[in-house]
Amino acid sequence: MTIIDEKQRDDARQKEIDDWLPITGNRNAKWWHSAFHNVTAMVGAGVLGLPFAMSELGWGPGVTIMVLSWIITLYTLWQMVEMHEMVPGKRFDRYHELGQHAFGEKLGLWIVVPQQLVVEVGTDIVYMVTGGKSLKKVHELLCVNCKHIRTTYWIMIFASVHFVLSHIPNFNSLASVSLSAAVMSVSYSVIAWAATIDKGIEHDVDYSYKASTSQGKAFAFLSALGDVAFAYAGHNVVLEIQATIPSTPELPSKKPMWKGVVFAYIIVALCYFPVSMIGYWFYGNSVDDNILISLEKPAWLIAVANLFVVVHVIGSYQVYAMPVFDMLETFLVKKLKFRPSFILRFVARNLYVAFTMFVGICFPFFGGLLGFFGGFAFAPTTYFIPCVMWLILYKPRRFSLSWIINWICIVLGVLLMVLSPIGALRQIIIQAKDFEFFS
């Protein structure tokens, strides 16, 4: 066999693998696919905790941090969209591929992949718990006299859906699930702030910090920073979403992708700002860490909102799982030389769903732990790693506007990465006495 024949064989095998992998298997997406995939990835159930974060931040810092986060993350997301095809004839379809181009083959993998996995796998575990607890809440609201069912069983019921949906082959095939999830996220966000207004402002509303000591206020403030960072985690799947959009020299993928991103960020603003600010305005520091718990009545409306949460986290779980499936299947077929097949995908994906379900059952308080570990990953991948890559690859002139903006984002992102886990760690220590395994 000649060198040319061997190269043709390798190219054919590479194309077969790319056509099979979930990220590169289909490139027929439109700008609206980008829009609702990004809404599904961004507007998670964490939006319901933003009023509580506001109560720990206070009006001035809270509004400032919310608005700054929206602006900075929109800017860094634009950078990633622009860098997707910065090399003519090549597409960086995965976050770690762009990282390797910026930092080097090995260093890029070590910088990006661990952080991306913490975000994606951690978010899926949180959504596994959130879905189970929301189902439990619906059951308790609609069947007051029914027998109590443990959270463990509700998580297993929620997981059973994913043992089916996880076999959707690629991002484009996930479109209808993602669209449903995006609609649900907007719906329960609207219910949260509209029902709050309907209930009316609390008679003795108090906007002072709940903690009585300066130390308690400081740690609560830092913990709230982590809650806000958690709300902006969509960057970890943005390149993978853009990979599904076709690209030509006349119409590069960044144009429809950016159109979808702008639409998605408008939806994000319409969800995040009303929920966080109306919730805090009406409840003050007495707001619960889930605004739906503060509302309580009418029971049927809160049950509907929780059902919307369930549908949303079903779709959001799949959006975050798809890049993990891609990494896992790439490793199996490229490194371990398994042949792409239905059986391989069936086993690998079921094992992943089972893993996230098991961790969710063992640690139903995983959200608290994620606030600690996630601080090291959510802030970098969203707030400042795109800026670092931009500086390395585009090399803007020192003290130019681009250079200054990127360094401001890097400094703020590093502060967020360092400070938010400190507050989360204290929260874990305080709440440890109430934690129950297999509750």
Short mmCIF file of C-alpha atoms in Angstrom, two decimals:
data_model
loop_
_atom_site.label_atom_id
_atom_site.label_comp_id
_atom_site.label_asym_id
_atom_site.label_seq_id
_atom_site.Cartn_x
_atom_site.Cartn_y
_atom_site.Cartn_z
CA MET A 1 0.00 0.00 0.00
CA THR A 2 1.38 3.39 -1.01
CA ILE A 3 1.61 6.42 1.27
CA ILE A 4 -1.17 8.08 -0.78
CA ASP A 5 -3.48 5.06 -0.36
CA GLU A 6 -2.78 4.99 3.37
CA LYS A 7 -3.57 8.70 3.65
CA GLN A 8 -6.83 8.25 1.72
CA ARG A 9 -7.79 5.40 4.04
CA ASP A 10 -7.02 7.52 7.12
CA ASP A 11 -8.99 10.45 5.69
CA ALA A 12 -11.96 8.15 4.97
CA ARG A 13 -11.86 6.79 8.52
CA GLN A 14 -11.61 10.32 9.93
CA LYS A 15 -14.66 11.39 7.87
CA GLU A 16 -16.58 8.33 9.04
CA ILE A 17 -15.81 9.22 12.67
CA ASP A 18 -16.68 12.92 12.20
CA ASP A 19 -19.99 11.99 10.57
CA TRP A 20 -20.76 9.75 13.56
CA LEU A 21 -19.72 12.04 16.41
CA PRO A 22 -22.53 14.16 17.93
CA ILE A 23 -20.89 17.57 17.43
CA THR A 24 -19.79 17.23 13.79
CA GLY A 25 -22.39 14.69 12.63
CA ASN A 26 -24.82 17.28 11.26
CA ARG A 27 -24.14 20.84 10.06
CA ASN A 28 -27.61 21.93 8.90
CA ALA A 29 -28.59 24.17 11.82
CA LYS A 30 -30.06 27.68 11.35
CA TRP A 31 -29.65 30.81 13.47
CA TRP A 32 -32.79 30.00 15.47
CA HIS A 33 -31.29 26.66 16.50
CA SER A 34 -28.40 28.65 17.96
CA ALA A 35 -30.93 30.90 19.74
CA PHE A 36 -32.88 28.26 21.60
CA HIS A 37 -29.85 26.01 22.28
CA ASN A 38 -28.18 29.02 23.95
CA VAL A 39 -31.34 29.93 25.88
CA THR A 40 -31.62 26.33 27.10
CA ALA A 41 -27.95 26.27 28.12
CA MET A 42 -28.01 29.68 29.81
CA VAL A 43 -31.40 30.13 31.49
CA GLY A 44 -31.18 27.25 33.92
CA ALA A 45 -33.10 26.62 37.10
CA GLY A 46 -30.43 28.81 38.72
CA VAL A 47 -32.49 31.85 37.67
CA LEU A 48 -34.89 31.02 40.52
CA GLY A 49 -32.06 31.56 43.01
CA LEU A 50 -31.11 35.02 41.73
CA PRO A 51 -33.48 36.94 44.09
CA PHE A 52 -31.72 35.19 47.01
CA ALA A 53 -28.34 36.16 45.54
CA MET A 54 -29.59 39.76 45.30
CA SER A 55 -30.55 39.66 49.00
CA GLU A 56 -26.96 38.70 49.88
CA LEU A 57 -25.44 41.30 47.55
CA GLY A 58 -27.74 44.25 48.27
CA TRP A 59 -29.32 46.67 45.78
CA GLY A 60 -26.25 48.58 44.59
CA PRO A 61 -23.72 45.75 44.30
CA GLY A 62 -26.41 43.30 43.18
CA VAL A 63 -27.66 45.36 40.22
CA THR A 64 -24.07 46.27 39.27
CA ILE A 65 -22.87 42.64 39.31
CA MET A 66 -25.93 41.38 37.40
CA VAL A 67 -25.54 44.01 34.65
CA LEU A 68 -21.73 43.66 34.49
CA SER A 69 -22.01 39.87 34.22
CA TRP A 70 -24.51 40.18 31.37
CA ILE A 71 -22.22 42.60 29.47
CA ILE A 72 -18.94 40.73 30.12
CA THR A 73 -20.32 37.30 29.25
CA LEU A 74 -21.96 38.62 26.07
CA TYR A 75 -18.59 40.10 25.09
CA THR A 76 -16.64 36.88 25.81
CA LEU A 77 -19.28 34.85 23.97
CA TRP A 78 -18.84 37.15 20.94
CA GLN A 79 -15.10 36.47 21.13
CA MET A 80 -15.67 32.72 20.99
CA VAL A 81 -18.04 33.03 18.04
CA GLU A 82 -15.42 35.13 16.20
CA MET A 83 -12.56 32.72 16.99
CA HIS A 84 -14.48 29.65 15.77
CA GLU A 85 -13.18 30.11 12.21
CA MET A 86 -10.25 32.46 12.71
CA VAL A 87 -7.95 30.08 10.76
CA PRO A 88 -9.02 29.94 7.06
CA GLY A 89 -10.33 26.51 6.12
CA LYS A 90 -10.42 25.23 9.70
CA ARG A 91 -13.19 25.18 12.33
CA PHE A 92 -12.65 24.92 16.07
CA ASP A 93 -15.74 22.81 16.77
CA ARG A 94 -14.93 22.20 20.42
CA TYR A 95 -13.82 24.46 23.26
CA HIS A 96 -10.67 22.41 23.86
CA GLU A 97 -9.66 22.61 20.16
CA LEU A 98 -9.63 26.41 20.41
CA GLY A 99 -7.73 26.08 23.69
CA GLN A 100 -5.14 23.87 22.01
CA HIS A 101 -4.72 26.41 19.20
CA ALA A 102 -4.14 29.19 21.75
CA PHE A 103 -2.12 27.43 24.47
CA GLY A 104 -0.55 24.48 22.63
CA GLU A 105 -1.62 20.88 22.01
CA LYS A 106 -1.05 19.49 25.52
CA LEU A 107 -1.40 22.60 27.67
CA GLY A 108 -4.63 23.57 25.90
CA LEU A 109 -6.18 20.22 26.80
CA TRP A 110 -5.12 20.46 30.44
CA ILE A 111 -6.38 24.03 30.79
CA VAL A 112 -9.78 23.60 29.11
CA VAL A 113 -10.98 19.99 29.39
CA PRO A 114 -10.95 19.58 33.22
CA GLN A 115 -12.77 22.89 33.70
CA GLN A 116 -15.26 22.18 30.93
CA LEU A 117 -16.00 18.73 32.38
CA VAL A 118 -16.52 20.17 35.88
CA VAL A 119 -19.08 22.59 34.44
CA GLU A 120 -20.88 20.12 32.15
CA VAL A 121 -20.89 17.01 34.35
CA GLY A 122 -21.50 19.09 37.48
CA THR A 123 -24.43 20.91 35.89
CA ASP A 124 -25.93 17.60 34.75
CA ILE A 125 -25.71 16.23 38.31
CA VAL A 126 -27.34 19.41 39.67
CA TYR A 127 -30.09 19.11 37.06
CA MET A 128 -30.59 15.47 37.98
CA VAL A 129 -31.24 16.57 41.58
CA THR A 130 -33.27 19.62 40.51
CA GLY A 131 -35.50 17.52 38.25
CA GLY A 132 -36.12 14.97 41.00
CA LYS A 133 -36.87 17.60 43.64
CA SER A 134 -39.19 19.51 41.29
CA LEU A 135 -41.15 16.31 40.56
CA LYS A 136 -41.37 15.72 44.30
CA LYS A 137 -42.66 19.28 44.83
CA VAL A 138 -45.37 18.79 42.18
CA HIS A 139 -46.46 15.57 43.89
CA GLU A 140 -46.63 17.24 47.31
CA LEU A 141 -48.58 20.24 46.02
CA LEU A 142 -51.17 18.27 44.05
CA CYS A 143 -51.53 15.29 46.37
CA VAL A 144 -51.44 16.67 49.91
CA ASN A 145 -52.59 13.44 51.61
CA CYS A 146 -50.46 11.07 49.55
CA LYS A 147 -47.70 8.97 51.04
CA HIS A 148 -44.27 10.65 51.22
CA ILE A 149 -41.87 9.46 48.52
CA ARG A 150 -38.13 9.91 49.06
CA THR A 151 -36.13 12.26 46.83
CA THR A 152 -33.99 9.28 45.76
CA TYR A 153 -36.94 7.69 43.93
CA TRP A 154 -37.92 10.95 42.25
CA ILE A 155 -34.36 11.36 40.95
CA MET A 156 -34.54 7.82 39.56
CA ILE A 157 -37.86 8.63 37.85
CA PHE A 158 -36.33 11.77 36.34
CA ALA A 159 -33.23 9.83 35.24
CA SER A 160 -35.36 7.23 33.44
CA VAL A 161 -36.23 9.89 30.82
CA HIS A 162 -32.55 10.42 30.07
CA PHE A 163 -31.86 6.73 29.54
CA VAL A 164 -34.06 7.24 26.44
CA LEU A 165 -33.25 10.82 25.36
CA SER A 166 -29.50 10.35 25.68
CA HIS A 167 -29.55 8.26 22.52
CA ILE A 168 -30.49 11.24 20.38
CA PRO A 169 -27.44 11.15 18.05
CA ASN A 170 -26.42 14.81 17.73
CA PHE A 171 -27.20 18.46 18.55
CA ASN A 172 -29.47 19.04 15.54
CA SER A 173 -31.58 15.99 16.41
CA LEU A 174 -31.98 17.54 19.85
CA ALA A 175 -33.63 20.67 18.41
CA SER A 176 -37.25 19.95 19.43
CA VAL A 177 -36.24 18.95 22.97
CA SER A 178 -34.09 22.07 23.30
CA LEU A 179 -36.86 24.32 21.94
CA SER A 180 -39.33 22.91 24.47
CA ALA A 181 -36.80 23.50 27.25
CA ALA A 182 -36.20 27.10 26.13
CA VAL A 183 -39.94 27.84 26.12
CA MET A 184 -40.29 26.28 29.58
CA SER A 185 -37.40 28.33 31.02
CA VAL A 186 -39.03 31.55 29.84
CA SER A 187 -42.42 30.36 31.13
CA TYR A 188 -41.37 29.56 34.69
CA SER A 189 -39.32 32.77 34.84
CA VAL A 190 -42.45 34.76 33.89
CA ILE A 191 -44.52 32.83 36.45
CA ALA A 192 -41.90 33.59 39.12
CA TRP A 193 -41.99 37.39 38.72
CA ALA A 194 -45.66 37.71 37.68
CA ALA A 195 -46.91 35.63 40.64
CA THR A 196 -44.64 37.67 42.92
CA ILE A 197 -46.24 40.92 41.72
CA ASP A 198 -49.73 39.39 42.05
CA LYS A 199 -49.06 38.33 45.63
CA GLY A 200 -47.92 41.86 46.51
CA ILE A 201 -45.06 43.35 48.45
CA GLU A 202 -44.37 42.01 51.95
CA HIS A 203 -45.76 44.23 54.73
CA ASP A 204 -42.49 44.39 56.67
CA VAL A 205 -40.06 44.00 53.77
CA ASP A 206 -36.45 44.45 54.86
CA TYR A 207 -33.57 45.12 52.44
CA SER A 208 -30.78 44.92 54.99
CA TYR A 209 -28.37 41.97 54.99
CA LYS A 210 -29.73 38.88 56.74
CA ALA A 211 -26.40 38.06 58.41
CA SER A 212 -25.87 39.95 61.66
CA THR A 213 -22.04 39.95 61.70
CA SER A 214 -19.62 41.60 59.29
CA GLN A 215 -17.99 38.20 58.70
CA GLY A 216 -21.34 36.59 57.88
CA LYS A 217 -22.23 39.40 55.45
CA ALA A 218 -18.87 39.11 53.68
CA PHE A 219 -19.08 35.34 53.22
CA ALA A 220 -22.71 35.54 52.06
CA PHE A 221 -21.66 38.19 49.53
CA LEU A 222 -18.91 35.92 48.17
CA SER A 223 -21.29 32.96 47.97
CA ALA A 224 -23.78 35.07 45.99
CA LEU A 225 -21.03 35.84 43.46
CA GLY A 226 -20.82 32.10 42.78
CA ASP A 227 -24.61 31.94 42.27
CA VAL A 228 -24.39 34.68 39.63
CA ALA A 229 -21.44 32.94 37.91
CA PHE A 230 -23.46 29.70 37.84
CA ALA A 231 -26.21 31.55 35.95
CA TYR A 232 -23.85 32.30 33.03
CA ALA A 233 -22.45 28.87 32.14
CA GLY A 234 -23.53 28.64 28.49
CA HIS A 235 -20.06 29.38 27.07
CA ASN A 236 -19.05 25.79 27.75
CA VAL A 237 -21.21 24.55 24.87
CA VAL A 238 -21.19 27.55 22.49
CA LEU A 239 -18.50 26.32 20.07
CA GLU A 240 -20.18 22.93 19.96
CA ILE A 241 -23.47 24.65 19.07
CA GLN A 242 -21.76 26.74 16.37
CA ALA A 243 -20.23 23.56 14.93
CA THR A 244 -23.73 22.47 13.82
CA ILE A 245 -24.17 25.56 11.59
CA PRO A 246 -23.00 25.29 7.95
CA SER A 247 -20.24 27.65 6.80
CA THR A 248 -19.13 29.01 3.43
CA PRO A 249 -16.69 31.82 2.52
CA GLU A 250 -19.70 33.97 1.57
CA LEU A 251 -21.69 33.16 4.73
CA PRO A 252 -19.42 32.04 7.60
CA SER A 253 -21.11 30.36 10.55
CA LYS A 254 -20.37 33.31 12.85
CA LYS A 255 -23.09 35.45 11.20
CA PRO A 256 -26.12 33.21 11.92
CA MET A 257 -24.53 32.11 15.20
CA TRP A 258 -24.16 35.70 16.44
CA LYS A 259 -27.72 36.50 15.39
CA GLY A 260 -28.92 33.57 17.51
CA VAL A 261 -26.69 34.60 20.44
CA VAL A 262 -28.06 38.18 20.45
CA PHE A 263 -31.63 36.86 20.43
CA ALA A 264 -30.76 34.44 23.25
CA TYR A 265 -29.15 37.17 25.37
CA ILE A 266 -32.22 39.37 25.01
CA ILE A 267 -34.25 36.45 26.38
CA VAL A 268 -31.67 35.99 29.16
CA ALA A 269 -32.07 39.66 30.17
CA LEU A 270 -35.88 39.37 30.09
CA CYS A 271 -35.67 36.36 32.42
CA TYR A 272 -32.81 37.24 34.78
CA PHE A 273 -33.43 40.90 35.56
CA PRO A 274 -37.20 40.79 36.31
CA VAL A 275 -36.94 37.60 38.39
CA SER A 276 -33.95 38.78 40.45
CA MET A 277 -35.04 42.36 41.03
CA ILE A 278 -38.80 41.90 41.44
CA GLY A 279 -38.21 38.92 43.74
CA TYR A 280 -35.85 40.94 45.95
CA TRP A 281 -38.01 44.08 45.77
CA PHE A 282 -41.12 42.27 47.01
CA TYR A 283 -39.54 39.90 49.56
CA GLY A 284 -36.35 41.62 50.67
CA ASN A 285 -33.99 39.48 52.74
CA SER A 286 -36.79 36.99 53.58
CA VAL A 287 -36.73 35.53 50.05
CA ASP A 288 -35.97 31.80 49.84
CA ASP A 289 -33.11 30.38 47.77
CA ASN A 290 -35.81 29.31 45.29
CA ILE A 291 -38.35 32.07 44.58
CA LEU A 292 -41.07 29.47 43.89
CA ILE A 293 -40.83 28.30 47.54
CA SER A 294 -41.46 31.87 48.73
CA LEU A 295 -44.65 32.04 46.65
CA GLU A 296 -46.33 28.83 47.91
CA LYS A 297 -49.80 29.79 46.63
CA PRO A 298 -51.77 29.24 44.48
CA ALA A 299 -50.67 25.63 44.69
CA TRP A 300 -51.71 24.75 41.14
CA LEU A 301 -49.64 27.60 39.64
CA ILE A 302 -46.53 26.68 41.63
CA ALA A 303 -47.05 23.03 40.60
CA VAL A 304 -47.23 24.11 36.94
CA ALA A 305 -44.06 26.20 37.35
CA ASN A 306 -42.25 23.21 38.85
CA LEU A 307 -43.43 21.04 35.95
CA PHE A 308 -41.98 23.66 33.60
CA VAL A 309 -38.71 23.41 35.55
CA VAL A 310 -38.74 19.61 35.04
CA VAL A 311 -39.26 19.94 31.26
CA HIS A 312 -36.55 22.58 31.06
CA VAL A 313 -33.90 20.65 32.97
CA ILE A 314 -34.65 17.59 30.82
CA GLY A 315 -33.61 19.60 27.75
CA SER A 316 -30.79 21.46 29.49
CA TYR A 317 -29.32 18.18 30.79
CA GLN A 318 -29.11 16.94 27.21
CA VAL A 319 -27.54 20.18 25.90
CA TYR A 320 -24.77 19.94 28.52
CA ALA A 321 -24.42 16.18 28.07
CA MET A 322 -23.90 16.33 24.29
CA PRO A 323 -20.31 17.75 24.46
CA VAL A 324 -19.51 15.16 27.17
CA PHE A 325 -20.83 12.40 24.90
CA ASP A 326 -18.67 13.82 22.11
CA MET A 327 -15.52 13.77 24.30
CA LEU A 328 -16.29 10.26 25.53
CA GLU A 329 -17.04 8.85 22.08
CA THR A 330 -14.03 10.61 20.53
CA PHE A 331 -11.80 9.01 23.16
CA LEU A 332 -13.32 5.57 22.54
CA VAL A 333 -13.05 5.61 18.74
CA LYS A 334 -9.85 7.65 18.25
CA LYS A 335 -7.70 6.66 21.22
CA LEU A 336 -9.00 3.18 22.06
CA LYS A 337 -9.78 2.39 18.38
CA PHE A 338 -13.33 1.10 18.94
CA ARG A 339 -15.44 1.04 15.78
CA PRO A 340 -18.31 3.59 15.78
CA SER A 341 -21.49 1.64 16.47
CA PHE A 342 -24.89 1.82 18.13
CA ILE A 343 -23.81 -0.61 20.86
CA LEU A 344 -20.77 1.51 21.77
CA ARG A 345 -22.92 4.65 22.00
CA PHE A 346 -25.67 2.82 23.91
CA VAL A 347 -23.28 1.55 26.58
CA ALA A 348 -21.22 4.75 26.93
CA ARG A 349 -24.19 7.09 27.22
CA ASN A 350 -26.17 4.87 29.58
CA LEU A 351 -23.14 4.63 31.86
CA TYR A 352 -22.88 8.43 31.90
CA VAL A 353 -26.57 8.88 32.79
CA ALA A 354 -26.25 6.20 35.47
CA PHE A 355 -23.18 7.97 36.90
CA THR A 356 -24.90 11.37 37.15
CA MET A 357 -27.99 9.71 38.66
CA PHE A 358 -25.90 7.84 41.24
CA VAL A 359 -23.97 10.95 42.33
CA GLY A 360 -27.24 12.92 42.49
CA ILE A 361 -28.81 10.25 44.71
CA CYS A 362 -25.76 10.02 46.96
CA PHE A 363 -25.32 13.78 47.26
CA PRO A 364 -28.71 15.51 46.90
CA PHE A 365 -26.96 18.60 48.26
CA PHE A 366 -24.53 18.59 45.29
CA GLY A 367 -25.54 22.17 44.34
CA GLY A 368 -23.75 23.42 47.45
CA LEU A 369 -20.61 21.52 46.52
CA LEU A 370 -20.80 22.80 42.95
CA GLY A 371 -20.77 26.36 44.24
CA PHE A 372 -17.35 25.55 45.67
CA PHE A 373 -15.84 23.48 42.85
CA GLY A 374 -17.69 25.39 40.14
CA GLY A 375 -16.10 28.65 41.21
CA PHE A 376 -12.82 27.36 39.80
CA ALA A 377 -14.41 26.41 36.47
CA PHE A 378 -17.51 28.54 35.81
CA ALA A 379 -15.69 31.88 36.15
CA PRO A 380 -12.64 30.96 34.00
CA THR A 381 -14.48 29.29 31.09
CA THR A 382 -17.10 32.05 30.94
CA TYR A 383 -15.51 35.28 32.16
CA PHE A 384 -11.85 35.32 31.22
CA ILE A 385 -10.36 32.33 29.33
CA PRO A 386 -11.87 33.66 26.04
CA CYS A 387 -10.13 37.01 26.78
CA VAL A 388 -6.78 35.30 27.42
CA MET A 389 -7.08 33.37 24.14
CA TRP A 390 -8.02 36.59 22.31
CA LEU A 391 -4.90 38.36 23.62
CA ILE A 392 -2.68 35.40 22.64
CA LEU A 393 -4.15 34.90 19.16
CA TYR A 394 -4.99 38.46 18.00
CA LYS A 395 -2.28 40.30 19.96
CA PRO A 396 -4.04 43.69 20.23
CA ARG A 397 -1.73 46.68 20.68
CA ARG A 398 -0.82 47.36 24.31
CA PHE A 399 -3.15 49.91 25.97
CA SER A 400 -5.50 49.86 22.98
CA LEU A 401 -9.23 49.69 23.77
CA SER A 402 -9.35 45.94 23.03
CA TRP A 403 -6.32 45.29 25.25
CA ILE A 404 -7.77 47.31 28.15
CA ILE A 405 -11.25 45.70 27.93
CA ASN A 406 -9.79 42.19 27.88
CA TRP A 407 -7.55 42.84 30.88
CA ILE A 408 -10.48 44.33 32.85
CA CYS A 409 -12.49 41.14 32.14
CA ILE A 410 -9.52 38.96 33.13
CA VAL A 411 -8.99 40.77 36.44
CA LEU A 412 -12.70 40.66 37.34
CA GLY A 413 -12.91 37.00 36.28
CA VAL A 414 -9.89 35.98 38.36
CA LEU A 415 -11.34 37.79 41.41
CA LEU A 416 -14.63 35.93 40.88
CA MET A 417 -12.78 32.60 40.54
CA VAL A 418 -10.83 33.15 43.76
CA LEU A 419 -13.54 34.74 45.94
CA SER A 420 -16.74 32.80 45.14
CA PRO A 421 -15.46 29.36 46.33
CA ILE A 422 -14.55 30.91 49.69
CA GLY A 423 -18.16 31.90 50.33
CA ALA A 424 -19.47 28.57 49.03
CA LEU A 425 -17.10 26.62 51.31
CA ARG A 426 -18.43 28.43 54.37
CA GLN A 427 -22.03 27.71 53.26
CA ILE A 428 -21.18 23.99 52.98
CA ILE A 429 -19.65 23.96 56.46
CA ILE A 430 -22.66 25.74 58.00
CA GLN A 431 -25.20 23.48 56.26
CA ALA A 432 -23.24 20.23 56.74
CA LYS A 433 -25.25 19.23 59.81
CA ASP A 434 -28.43 19.13 57.68
CA PHE A 435 -26.94 17.12 54.80
CA GLU A 436 -28.36 13.62 54.36
CA PHE A 437 -27.05 10.91 52.07
CA PHE A 438 -29.68 8.96 50.08
CA SER A 439 -32.42 11.27 51.49
#
